[in-house]
CSV table of C-alpha atoms and ligand atoms in Angstrom, one decimal:
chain,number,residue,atom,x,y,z
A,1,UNK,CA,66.2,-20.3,0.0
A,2,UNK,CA,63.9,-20.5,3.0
A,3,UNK,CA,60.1,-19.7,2.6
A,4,UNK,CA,57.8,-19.9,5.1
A,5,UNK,CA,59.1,-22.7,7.4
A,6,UNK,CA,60.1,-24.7,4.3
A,7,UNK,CA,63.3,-24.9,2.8
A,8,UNK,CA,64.4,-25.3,-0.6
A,9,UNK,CA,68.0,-26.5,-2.0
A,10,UNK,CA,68.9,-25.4,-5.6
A,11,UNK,CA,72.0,-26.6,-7.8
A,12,UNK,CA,72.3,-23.7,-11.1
A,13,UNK,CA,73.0,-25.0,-14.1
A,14,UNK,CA,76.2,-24.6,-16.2
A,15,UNK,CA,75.1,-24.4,-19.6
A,16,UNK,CA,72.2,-22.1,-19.6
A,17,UNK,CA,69.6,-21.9,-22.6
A,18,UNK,CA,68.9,-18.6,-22.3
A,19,UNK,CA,70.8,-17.5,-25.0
A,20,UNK,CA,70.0,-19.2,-27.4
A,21,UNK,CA,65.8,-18.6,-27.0
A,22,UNK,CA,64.2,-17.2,-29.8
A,23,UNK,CA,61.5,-15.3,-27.7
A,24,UNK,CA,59.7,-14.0,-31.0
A,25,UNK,CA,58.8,-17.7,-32.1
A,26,UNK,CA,57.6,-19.7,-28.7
A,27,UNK,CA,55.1,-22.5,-29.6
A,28,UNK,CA,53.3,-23.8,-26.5
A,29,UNK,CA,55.0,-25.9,-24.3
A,30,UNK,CA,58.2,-26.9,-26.3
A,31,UNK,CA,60.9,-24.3,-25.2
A,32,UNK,CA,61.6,-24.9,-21.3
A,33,UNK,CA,63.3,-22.9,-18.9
A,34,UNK,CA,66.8,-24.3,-17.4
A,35,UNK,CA,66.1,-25.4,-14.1
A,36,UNK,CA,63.0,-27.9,-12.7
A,37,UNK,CA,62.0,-28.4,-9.2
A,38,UNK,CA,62.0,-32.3,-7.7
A,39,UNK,CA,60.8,-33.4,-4.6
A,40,UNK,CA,60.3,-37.3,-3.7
A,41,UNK,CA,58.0,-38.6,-1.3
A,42,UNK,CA,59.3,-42.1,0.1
A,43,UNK,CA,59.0,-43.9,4.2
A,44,UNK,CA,55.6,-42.2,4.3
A,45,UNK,CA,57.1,-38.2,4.0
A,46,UNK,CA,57.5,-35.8,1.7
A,47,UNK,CA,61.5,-35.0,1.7
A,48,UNK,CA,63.4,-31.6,0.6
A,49,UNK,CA,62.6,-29.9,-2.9
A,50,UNK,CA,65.6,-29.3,-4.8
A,51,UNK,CA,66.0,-27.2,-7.7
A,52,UNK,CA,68.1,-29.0,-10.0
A,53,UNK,CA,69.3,-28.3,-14.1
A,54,UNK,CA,66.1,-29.8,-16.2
A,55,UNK,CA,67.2,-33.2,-17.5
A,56,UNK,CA,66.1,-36.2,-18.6
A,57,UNK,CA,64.5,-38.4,-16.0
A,58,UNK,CA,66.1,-42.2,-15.3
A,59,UNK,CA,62.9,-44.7,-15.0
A,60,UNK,CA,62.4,-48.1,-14.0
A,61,UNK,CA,60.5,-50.0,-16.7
A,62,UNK,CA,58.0,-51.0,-14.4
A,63,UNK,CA,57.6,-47.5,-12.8
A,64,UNK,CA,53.9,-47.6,-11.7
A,65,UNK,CA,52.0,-44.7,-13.1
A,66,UNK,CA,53.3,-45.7,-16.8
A,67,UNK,CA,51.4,-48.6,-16.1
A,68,UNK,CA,48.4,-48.1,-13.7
A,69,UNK,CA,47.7,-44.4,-14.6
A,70,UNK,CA,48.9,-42.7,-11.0
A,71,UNK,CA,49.6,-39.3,-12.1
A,72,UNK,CA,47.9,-36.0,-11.7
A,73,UNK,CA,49.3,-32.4,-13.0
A,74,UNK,CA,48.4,-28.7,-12.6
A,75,UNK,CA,48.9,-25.6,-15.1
A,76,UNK,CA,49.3,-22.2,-14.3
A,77,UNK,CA,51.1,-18.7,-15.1
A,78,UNK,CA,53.2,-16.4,-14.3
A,79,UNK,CA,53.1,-12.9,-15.6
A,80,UNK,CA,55.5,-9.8,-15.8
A,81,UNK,CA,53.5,-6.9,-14.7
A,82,UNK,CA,54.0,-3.8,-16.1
A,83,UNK,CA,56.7,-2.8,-13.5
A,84,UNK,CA,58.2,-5.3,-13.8
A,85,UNK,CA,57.4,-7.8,-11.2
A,86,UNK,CA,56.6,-11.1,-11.4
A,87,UNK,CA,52.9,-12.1,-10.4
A,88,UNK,CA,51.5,-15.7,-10.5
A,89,UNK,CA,47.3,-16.3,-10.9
A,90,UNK,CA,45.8,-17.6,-8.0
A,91,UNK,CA,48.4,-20.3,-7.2
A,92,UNK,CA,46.7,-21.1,-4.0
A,93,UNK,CA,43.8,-22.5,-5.9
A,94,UNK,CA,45.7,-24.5,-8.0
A,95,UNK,CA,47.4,-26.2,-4.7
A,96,UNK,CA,43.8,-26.6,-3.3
A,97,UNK,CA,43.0,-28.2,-6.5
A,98,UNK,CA,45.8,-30.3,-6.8
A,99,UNK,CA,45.0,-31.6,-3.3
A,100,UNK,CA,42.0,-32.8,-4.3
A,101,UNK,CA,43.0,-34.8,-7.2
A,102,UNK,CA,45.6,-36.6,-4.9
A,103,UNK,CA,42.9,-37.4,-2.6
A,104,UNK,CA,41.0,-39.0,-5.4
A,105,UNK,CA,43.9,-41.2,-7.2
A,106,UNK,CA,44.7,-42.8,-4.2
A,107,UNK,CA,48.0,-40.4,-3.4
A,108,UNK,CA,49.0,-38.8,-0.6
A,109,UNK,CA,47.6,-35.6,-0.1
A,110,UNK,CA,50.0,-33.0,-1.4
A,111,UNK,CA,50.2,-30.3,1.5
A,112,UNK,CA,49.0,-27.3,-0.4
A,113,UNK,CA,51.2,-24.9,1.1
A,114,UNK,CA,54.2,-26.6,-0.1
A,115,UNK,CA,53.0,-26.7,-3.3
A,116,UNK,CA,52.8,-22.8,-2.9
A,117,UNK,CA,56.7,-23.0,-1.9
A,118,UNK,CA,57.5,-25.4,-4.9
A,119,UNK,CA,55.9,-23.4,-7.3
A,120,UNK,CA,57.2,-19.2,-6.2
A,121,UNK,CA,60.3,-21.3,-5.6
A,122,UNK,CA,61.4,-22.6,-9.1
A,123,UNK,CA,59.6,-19.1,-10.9
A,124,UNK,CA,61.9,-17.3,-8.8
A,125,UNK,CA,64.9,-19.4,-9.8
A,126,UNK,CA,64.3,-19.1,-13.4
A,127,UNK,CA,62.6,-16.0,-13.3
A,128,UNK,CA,64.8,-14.6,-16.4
A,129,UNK,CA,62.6,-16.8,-18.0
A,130,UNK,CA,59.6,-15.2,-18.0
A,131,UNK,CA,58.8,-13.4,-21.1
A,132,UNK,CA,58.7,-9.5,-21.1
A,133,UNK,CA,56.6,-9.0,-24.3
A,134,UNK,CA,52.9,-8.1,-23.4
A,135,UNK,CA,50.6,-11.2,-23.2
A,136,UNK,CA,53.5,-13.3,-22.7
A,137,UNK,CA,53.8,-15.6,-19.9
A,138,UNK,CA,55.4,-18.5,-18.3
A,139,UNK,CA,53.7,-21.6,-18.1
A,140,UNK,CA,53.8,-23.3,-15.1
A,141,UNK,CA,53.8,-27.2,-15.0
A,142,UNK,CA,53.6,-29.3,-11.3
A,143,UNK,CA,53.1,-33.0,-11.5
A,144,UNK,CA,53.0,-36.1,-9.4
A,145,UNK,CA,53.2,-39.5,-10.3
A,146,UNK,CA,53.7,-43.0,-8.7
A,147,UNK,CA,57.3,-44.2,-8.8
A,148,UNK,CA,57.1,-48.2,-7.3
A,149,UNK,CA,58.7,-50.0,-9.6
A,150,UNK,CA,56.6,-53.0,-9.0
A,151,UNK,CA,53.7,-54.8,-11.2
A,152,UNK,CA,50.4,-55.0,-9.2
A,153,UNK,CA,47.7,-53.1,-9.0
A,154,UNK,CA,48.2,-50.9,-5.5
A,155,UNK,CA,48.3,-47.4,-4.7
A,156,UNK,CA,52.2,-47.1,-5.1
A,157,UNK,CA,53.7,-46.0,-1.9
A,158,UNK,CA,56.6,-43.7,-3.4
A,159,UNK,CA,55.9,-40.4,-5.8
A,160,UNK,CA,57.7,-37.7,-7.7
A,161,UNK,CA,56.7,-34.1,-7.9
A,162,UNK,CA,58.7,-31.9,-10.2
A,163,UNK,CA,57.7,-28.7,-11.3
A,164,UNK,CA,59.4,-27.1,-14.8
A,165,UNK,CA,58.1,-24.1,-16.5
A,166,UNK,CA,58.0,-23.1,-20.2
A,167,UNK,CA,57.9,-19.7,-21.8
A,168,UNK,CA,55.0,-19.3,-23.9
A,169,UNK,CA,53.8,-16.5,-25.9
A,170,UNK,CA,50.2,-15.0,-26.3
A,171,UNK,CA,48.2,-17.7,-26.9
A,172,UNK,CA,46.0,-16.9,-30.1
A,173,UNK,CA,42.8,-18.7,-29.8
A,174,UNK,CA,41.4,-18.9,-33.1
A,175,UNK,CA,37.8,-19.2,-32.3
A,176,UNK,CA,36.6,-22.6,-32.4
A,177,UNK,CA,33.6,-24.7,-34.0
A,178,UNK,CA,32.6,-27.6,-31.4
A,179,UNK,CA,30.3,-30.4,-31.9
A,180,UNK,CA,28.1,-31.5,-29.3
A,181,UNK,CA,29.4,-35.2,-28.4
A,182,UNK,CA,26.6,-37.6,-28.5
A,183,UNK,CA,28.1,-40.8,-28.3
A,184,UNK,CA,31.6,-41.0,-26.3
A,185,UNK,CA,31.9,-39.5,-22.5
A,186,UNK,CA,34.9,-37.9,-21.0
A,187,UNK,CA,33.6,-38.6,-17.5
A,188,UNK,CA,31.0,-40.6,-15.5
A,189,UNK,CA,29.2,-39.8,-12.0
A,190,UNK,CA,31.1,-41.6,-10.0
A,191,UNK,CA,34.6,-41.2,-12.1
A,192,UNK,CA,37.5,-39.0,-12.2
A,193,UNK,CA,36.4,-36.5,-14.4
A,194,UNK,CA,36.9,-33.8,-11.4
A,195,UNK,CA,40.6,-34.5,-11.1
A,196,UNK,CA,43.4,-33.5,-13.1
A,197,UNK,CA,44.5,-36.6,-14.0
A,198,UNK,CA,46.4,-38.1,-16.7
A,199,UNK,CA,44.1,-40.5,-17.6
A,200,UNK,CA,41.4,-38.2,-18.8
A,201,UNK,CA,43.4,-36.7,-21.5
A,202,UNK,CA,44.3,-39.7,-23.0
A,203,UNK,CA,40.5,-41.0,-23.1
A,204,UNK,CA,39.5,-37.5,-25.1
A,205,UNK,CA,42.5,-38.0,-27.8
A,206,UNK,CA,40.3,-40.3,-30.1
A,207,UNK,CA,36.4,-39.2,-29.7
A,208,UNK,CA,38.7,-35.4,-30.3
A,209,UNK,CA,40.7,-37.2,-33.7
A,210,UNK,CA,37.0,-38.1,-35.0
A,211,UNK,CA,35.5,-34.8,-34.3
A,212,UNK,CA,38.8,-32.8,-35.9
A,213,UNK,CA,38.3,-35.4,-39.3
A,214,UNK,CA,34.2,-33.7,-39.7
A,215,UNK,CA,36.2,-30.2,-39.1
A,216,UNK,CA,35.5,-29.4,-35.2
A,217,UNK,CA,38.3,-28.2,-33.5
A,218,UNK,CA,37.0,-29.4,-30.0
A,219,UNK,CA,34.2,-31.4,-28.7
A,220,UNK,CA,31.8,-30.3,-26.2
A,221,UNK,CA,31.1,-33.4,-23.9
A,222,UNK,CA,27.7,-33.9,-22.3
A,223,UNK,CA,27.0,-36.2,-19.0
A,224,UNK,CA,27.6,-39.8,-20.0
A,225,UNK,CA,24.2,-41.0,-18.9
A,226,UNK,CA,21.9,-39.7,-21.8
A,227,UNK,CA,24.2,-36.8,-23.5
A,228,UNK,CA,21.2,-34.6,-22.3
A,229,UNK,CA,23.3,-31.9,-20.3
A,230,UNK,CA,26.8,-29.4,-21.4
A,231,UNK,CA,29.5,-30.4,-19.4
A,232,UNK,CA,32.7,-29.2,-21.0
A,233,UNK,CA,34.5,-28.0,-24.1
A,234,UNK,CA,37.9,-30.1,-25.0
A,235,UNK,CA,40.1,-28.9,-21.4
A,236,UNK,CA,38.6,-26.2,-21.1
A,237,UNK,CA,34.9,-24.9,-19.0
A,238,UNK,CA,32.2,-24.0,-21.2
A,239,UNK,CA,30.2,-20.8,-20.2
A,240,UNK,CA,27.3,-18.6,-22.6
A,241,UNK,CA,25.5,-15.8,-21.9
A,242,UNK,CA,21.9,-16.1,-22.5
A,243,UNK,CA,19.3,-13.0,-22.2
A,244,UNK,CA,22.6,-10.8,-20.3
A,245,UNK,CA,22.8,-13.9,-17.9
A,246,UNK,CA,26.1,-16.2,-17.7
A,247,UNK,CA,25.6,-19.7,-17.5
A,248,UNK,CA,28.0,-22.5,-16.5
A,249,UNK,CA,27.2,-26.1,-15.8
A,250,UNK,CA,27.8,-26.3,-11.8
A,251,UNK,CA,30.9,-27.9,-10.8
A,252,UNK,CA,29.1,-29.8,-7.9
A,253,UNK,CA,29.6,-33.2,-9.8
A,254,UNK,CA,32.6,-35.2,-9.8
A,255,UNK,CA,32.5,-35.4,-14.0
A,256,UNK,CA,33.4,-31.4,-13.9
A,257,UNK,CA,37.5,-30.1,-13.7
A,258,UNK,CA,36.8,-26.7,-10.9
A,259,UNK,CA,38.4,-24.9,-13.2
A,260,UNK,CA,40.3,-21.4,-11.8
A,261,UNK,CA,39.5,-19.2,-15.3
A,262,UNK,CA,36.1,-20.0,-14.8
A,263,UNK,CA,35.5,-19.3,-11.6
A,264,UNK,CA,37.7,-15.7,-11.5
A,265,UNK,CA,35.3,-14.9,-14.5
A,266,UNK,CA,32.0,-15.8,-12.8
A,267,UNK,CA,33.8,-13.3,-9.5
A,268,UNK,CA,34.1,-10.9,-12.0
A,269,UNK,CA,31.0,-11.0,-13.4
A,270,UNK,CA,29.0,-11.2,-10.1
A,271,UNK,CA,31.2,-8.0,-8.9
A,272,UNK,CA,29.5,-5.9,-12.1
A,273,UNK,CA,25.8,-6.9,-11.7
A,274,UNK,CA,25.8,-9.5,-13.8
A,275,UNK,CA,23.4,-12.6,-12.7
A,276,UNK,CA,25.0,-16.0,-12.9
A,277,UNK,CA,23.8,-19.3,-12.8
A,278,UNK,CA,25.6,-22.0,-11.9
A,279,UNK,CA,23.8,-25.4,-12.9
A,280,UNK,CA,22.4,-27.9,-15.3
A,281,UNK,CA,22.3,-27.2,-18.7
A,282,UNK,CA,20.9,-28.8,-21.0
A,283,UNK,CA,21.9,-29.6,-24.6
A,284,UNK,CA,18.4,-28.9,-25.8
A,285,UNK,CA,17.8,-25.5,-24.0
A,286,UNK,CA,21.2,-23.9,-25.7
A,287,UNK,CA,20.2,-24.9,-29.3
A,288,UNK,CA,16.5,-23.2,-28.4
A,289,UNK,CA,18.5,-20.2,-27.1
A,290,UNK,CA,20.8,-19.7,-29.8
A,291,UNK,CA,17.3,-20.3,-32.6
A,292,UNK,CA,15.6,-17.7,-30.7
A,293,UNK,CA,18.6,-15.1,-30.8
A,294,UNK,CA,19.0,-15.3,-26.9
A,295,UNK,CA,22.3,-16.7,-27.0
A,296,UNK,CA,25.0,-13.9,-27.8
A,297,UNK,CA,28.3,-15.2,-26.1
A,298,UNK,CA,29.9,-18.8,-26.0
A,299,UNK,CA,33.3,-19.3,-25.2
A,300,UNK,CA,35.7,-22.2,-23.1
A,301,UNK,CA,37.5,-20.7,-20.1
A,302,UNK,CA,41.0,-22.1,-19.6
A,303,UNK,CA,44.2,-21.1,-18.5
A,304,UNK,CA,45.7,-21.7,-21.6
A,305,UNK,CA,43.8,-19.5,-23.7
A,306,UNK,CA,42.2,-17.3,-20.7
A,307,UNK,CA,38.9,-17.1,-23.0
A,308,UNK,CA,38.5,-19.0,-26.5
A,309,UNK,CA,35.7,-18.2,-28.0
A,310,UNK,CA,33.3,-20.4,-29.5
A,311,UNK,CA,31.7,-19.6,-33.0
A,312,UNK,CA,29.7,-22.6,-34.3
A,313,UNK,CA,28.3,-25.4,-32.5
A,314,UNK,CA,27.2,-28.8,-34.1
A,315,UNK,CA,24.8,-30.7,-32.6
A,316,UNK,CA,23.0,-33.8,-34.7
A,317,UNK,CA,24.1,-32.9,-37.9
A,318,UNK,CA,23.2,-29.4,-37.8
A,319,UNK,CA,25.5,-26.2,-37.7
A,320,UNK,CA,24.4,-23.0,-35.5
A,321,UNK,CA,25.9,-20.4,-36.2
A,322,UNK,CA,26.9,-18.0,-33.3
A,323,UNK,CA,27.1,-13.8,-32.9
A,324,UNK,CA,30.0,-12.3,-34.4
A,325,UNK,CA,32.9,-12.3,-31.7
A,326,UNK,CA,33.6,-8.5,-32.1
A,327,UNK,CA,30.2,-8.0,-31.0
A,328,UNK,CA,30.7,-10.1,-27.8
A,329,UNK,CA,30.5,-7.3,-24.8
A,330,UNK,CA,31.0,-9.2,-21.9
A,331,UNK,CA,33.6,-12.2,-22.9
A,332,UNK,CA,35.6,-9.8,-24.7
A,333,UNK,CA,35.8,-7.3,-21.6
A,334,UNK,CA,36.5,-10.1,-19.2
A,335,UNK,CA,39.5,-11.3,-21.3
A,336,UNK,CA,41.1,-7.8,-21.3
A,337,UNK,CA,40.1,-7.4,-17.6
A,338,UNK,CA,42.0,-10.8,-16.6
A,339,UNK,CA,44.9,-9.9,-18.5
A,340,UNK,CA,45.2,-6.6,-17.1
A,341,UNK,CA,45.0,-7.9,-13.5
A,342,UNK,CA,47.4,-10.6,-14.1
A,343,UNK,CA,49.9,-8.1,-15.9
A,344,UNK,CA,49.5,-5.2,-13.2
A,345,UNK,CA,47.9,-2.7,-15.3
A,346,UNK,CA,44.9,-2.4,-12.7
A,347,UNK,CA,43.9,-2.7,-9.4
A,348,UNK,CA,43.8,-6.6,-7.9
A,349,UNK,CA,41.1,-6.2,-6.0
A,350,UNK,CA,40.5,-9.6,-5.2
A,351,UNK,CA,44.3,-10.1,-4.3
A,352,UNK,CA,44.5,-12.9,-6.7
A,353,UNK,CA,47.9,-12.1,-7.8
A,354,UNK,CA,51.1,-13.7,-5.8
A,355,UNK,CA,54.0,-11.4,-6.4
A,356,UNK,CA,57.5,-13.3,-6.4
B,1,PLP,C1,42.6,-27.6,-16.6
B,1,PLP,C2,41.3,-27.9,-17.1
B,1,PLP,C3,40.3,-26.9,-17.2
B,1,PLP,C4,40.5,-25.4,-16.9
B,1,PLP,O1,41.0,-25.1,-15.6
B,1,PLP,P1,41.8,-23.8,-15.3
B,1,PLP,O2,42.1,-23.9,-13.9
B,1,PLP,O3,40.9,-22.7,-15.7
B,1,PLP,O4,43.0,-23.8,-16.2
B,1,PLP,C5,39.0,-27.2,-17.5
B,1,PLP,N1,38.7,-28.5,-17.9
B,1,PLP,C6,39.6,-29.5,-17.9
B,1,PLP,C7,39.2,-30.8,-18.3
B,1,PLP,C8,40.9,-29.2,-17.5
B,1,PLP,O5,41.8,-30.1,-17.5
């Protein structure tokens, strides 16, 4: 397999799982697809990616990101379009992304057009994989992590990437009630909160655990400083429209994930008149809007979910009740739009679709 200078070795699996996939029943991220994609860096290079059966990994007990928390990850899609192609979303900015959150743990950078490679290589592989049932998808995985087996506290100087991929089926957001998080943070200025990192997920499990036991389904998690401004909803970017403007805390902090949902729905947006803001938001001014009926749309903006939509927010105690989500114009529209574009059924004008 050669792409673009960079070549790829595969090894097919004998015993595929294909047949036995019952693709009316997938639950997110627990069926995955035969093959994964492995490449290690060691002596200061990245070497070949391989395409390999998916198996069980053999670790050293002292492997260092089990330890010392070196391990970053993306999460994307691919889609079958309508004539049956396969299109990925924006891969390039999850390679960009991905990049960046190397830069920040201390990794080497991961050249991003490798990761491009990597990731058309292993869909194409497995690309029986990929659901045909509208809304369905395959979920794209890529990780790295620090592999010295060594105790001390160092930027490892070997990593794995691997890459496997899961089909999932139309992810149903229920829409959610959130609580406005007052006491714990899920990122500091000066932190990691702008990388994907493993770290960050496993800081939100408990403040989450206490939120789910009052009946949220998420938390909403303000700047650590004060808990004066939005930041962002569980894994997801939080957006509202306010008086027919969307507004989204600016990423331009390193306590915000860039996420790619949120920024192909601001494009969209902007490309149909509507005015955006990008900036601080504070707690207090989105509890004013929503008492004075300005606020008619909140939702999270994920890959995941595409759009989940948010219909109660607590905040000290208090529940606020938000617009009925039939009634939402423009979250509602941009959902179908995205899923139209990534499915083929209109035009990509913004050729953010990779076909494979
Ligand atoms: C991945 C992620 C998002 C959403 O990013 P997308 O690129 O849209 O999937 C938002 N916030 C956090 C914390 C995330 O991990």
């Amino acid at each position: 397999m050669e792409r673009s200078n960079i070549s790829v070795k595969s090894k097919r699996t004998e015993n595929s799982g294909l047949s036995q996939v019952d693709w009316d029943n997938l639950p997110f991220g627990k069926v995955f697809s035969d093959h994964m994609l492995v490449l290690d860096y060691e002596n200061g290079e990245w070497g070949t990616p391989q395409i390999e059966p998916f198996s069980n990994l053999n670790l050293h007990p002292a492997t260092s990101a089990i330890h010392y928390g070196q391990s970053i990850f993306e999460g994307l899609k691919a889609y079958r379009t309508v004539d049956n192609e396969v299109a990925i979303f924006r891969p390039d900015m999850n390679a960009k992304r991905f990049a960046e959150s190397c830069k920040r743990m201390c990794m080497p950078e991961f050249p991003p057009e490798l990761f491009e490679t990597c990731v058309q290589a292993i869909v194409d592989f497995d690309r029986d994989w990929i659901p045909k049932k509208e809304g369905y998808s395959l979920y794209i995985r890529p990780f790295l992590f620090a592999t010295d087996d060594y105790i001390g506290i160092k930027p490892s100087d070997n990593y794995k990437f691997i890459i496997f991929t899961c089909p999932v089926g139309a992810y149903y957001a229920e829409p959610l009630n959130v609580k406005i998080e007052e006491h714990f943070t899920r990122a500091a200025a000066g932190g990691v909160g702008r990388a994907k990192t493993a770290g960050n997920y496993a800081a939100s499990l408990y403040p989450a655990k206490l939120g789910k036991e009052e009946g949220y389904h998420q938390l909403v998690w303000t700047d650590g400083k004060k808990h004066e401004y939005i930041e962002e909803s569980g894994t997801m970017n939080i957006m509202f429209v306010i008086d027919g403007k969307l507004f989204t805390p600016a990423e331009d902090t390193d306590t915000i994930l860039p996420g790619i949902t949120k920024r192909s729905v601001i494009e969209l947006a902007k490309d149909w008149g509507m005015e955006v803001e990008e900036r601080k938001i504070k707690v207090d001014e989105v509890i004013e809007a929503i008492n004075d009926g300005r606020l008619t749309e909140a939702f999270g903006a994920g890959t995941a979910a595409t759009i989940a939509q948010i219909k109660m927010i607590g905040y000290k105690g208090k529940h606020y009740e938000l617009p009925a989500v039939p009634e939402r114009e423009f979250s509602n529209k941009v959902f179908h739009h995205l899923d139209a574009i990534k499915e083929g059924r209109i035009e990509d004008k913004f050729n953010w679709v990779v076909k494979v």
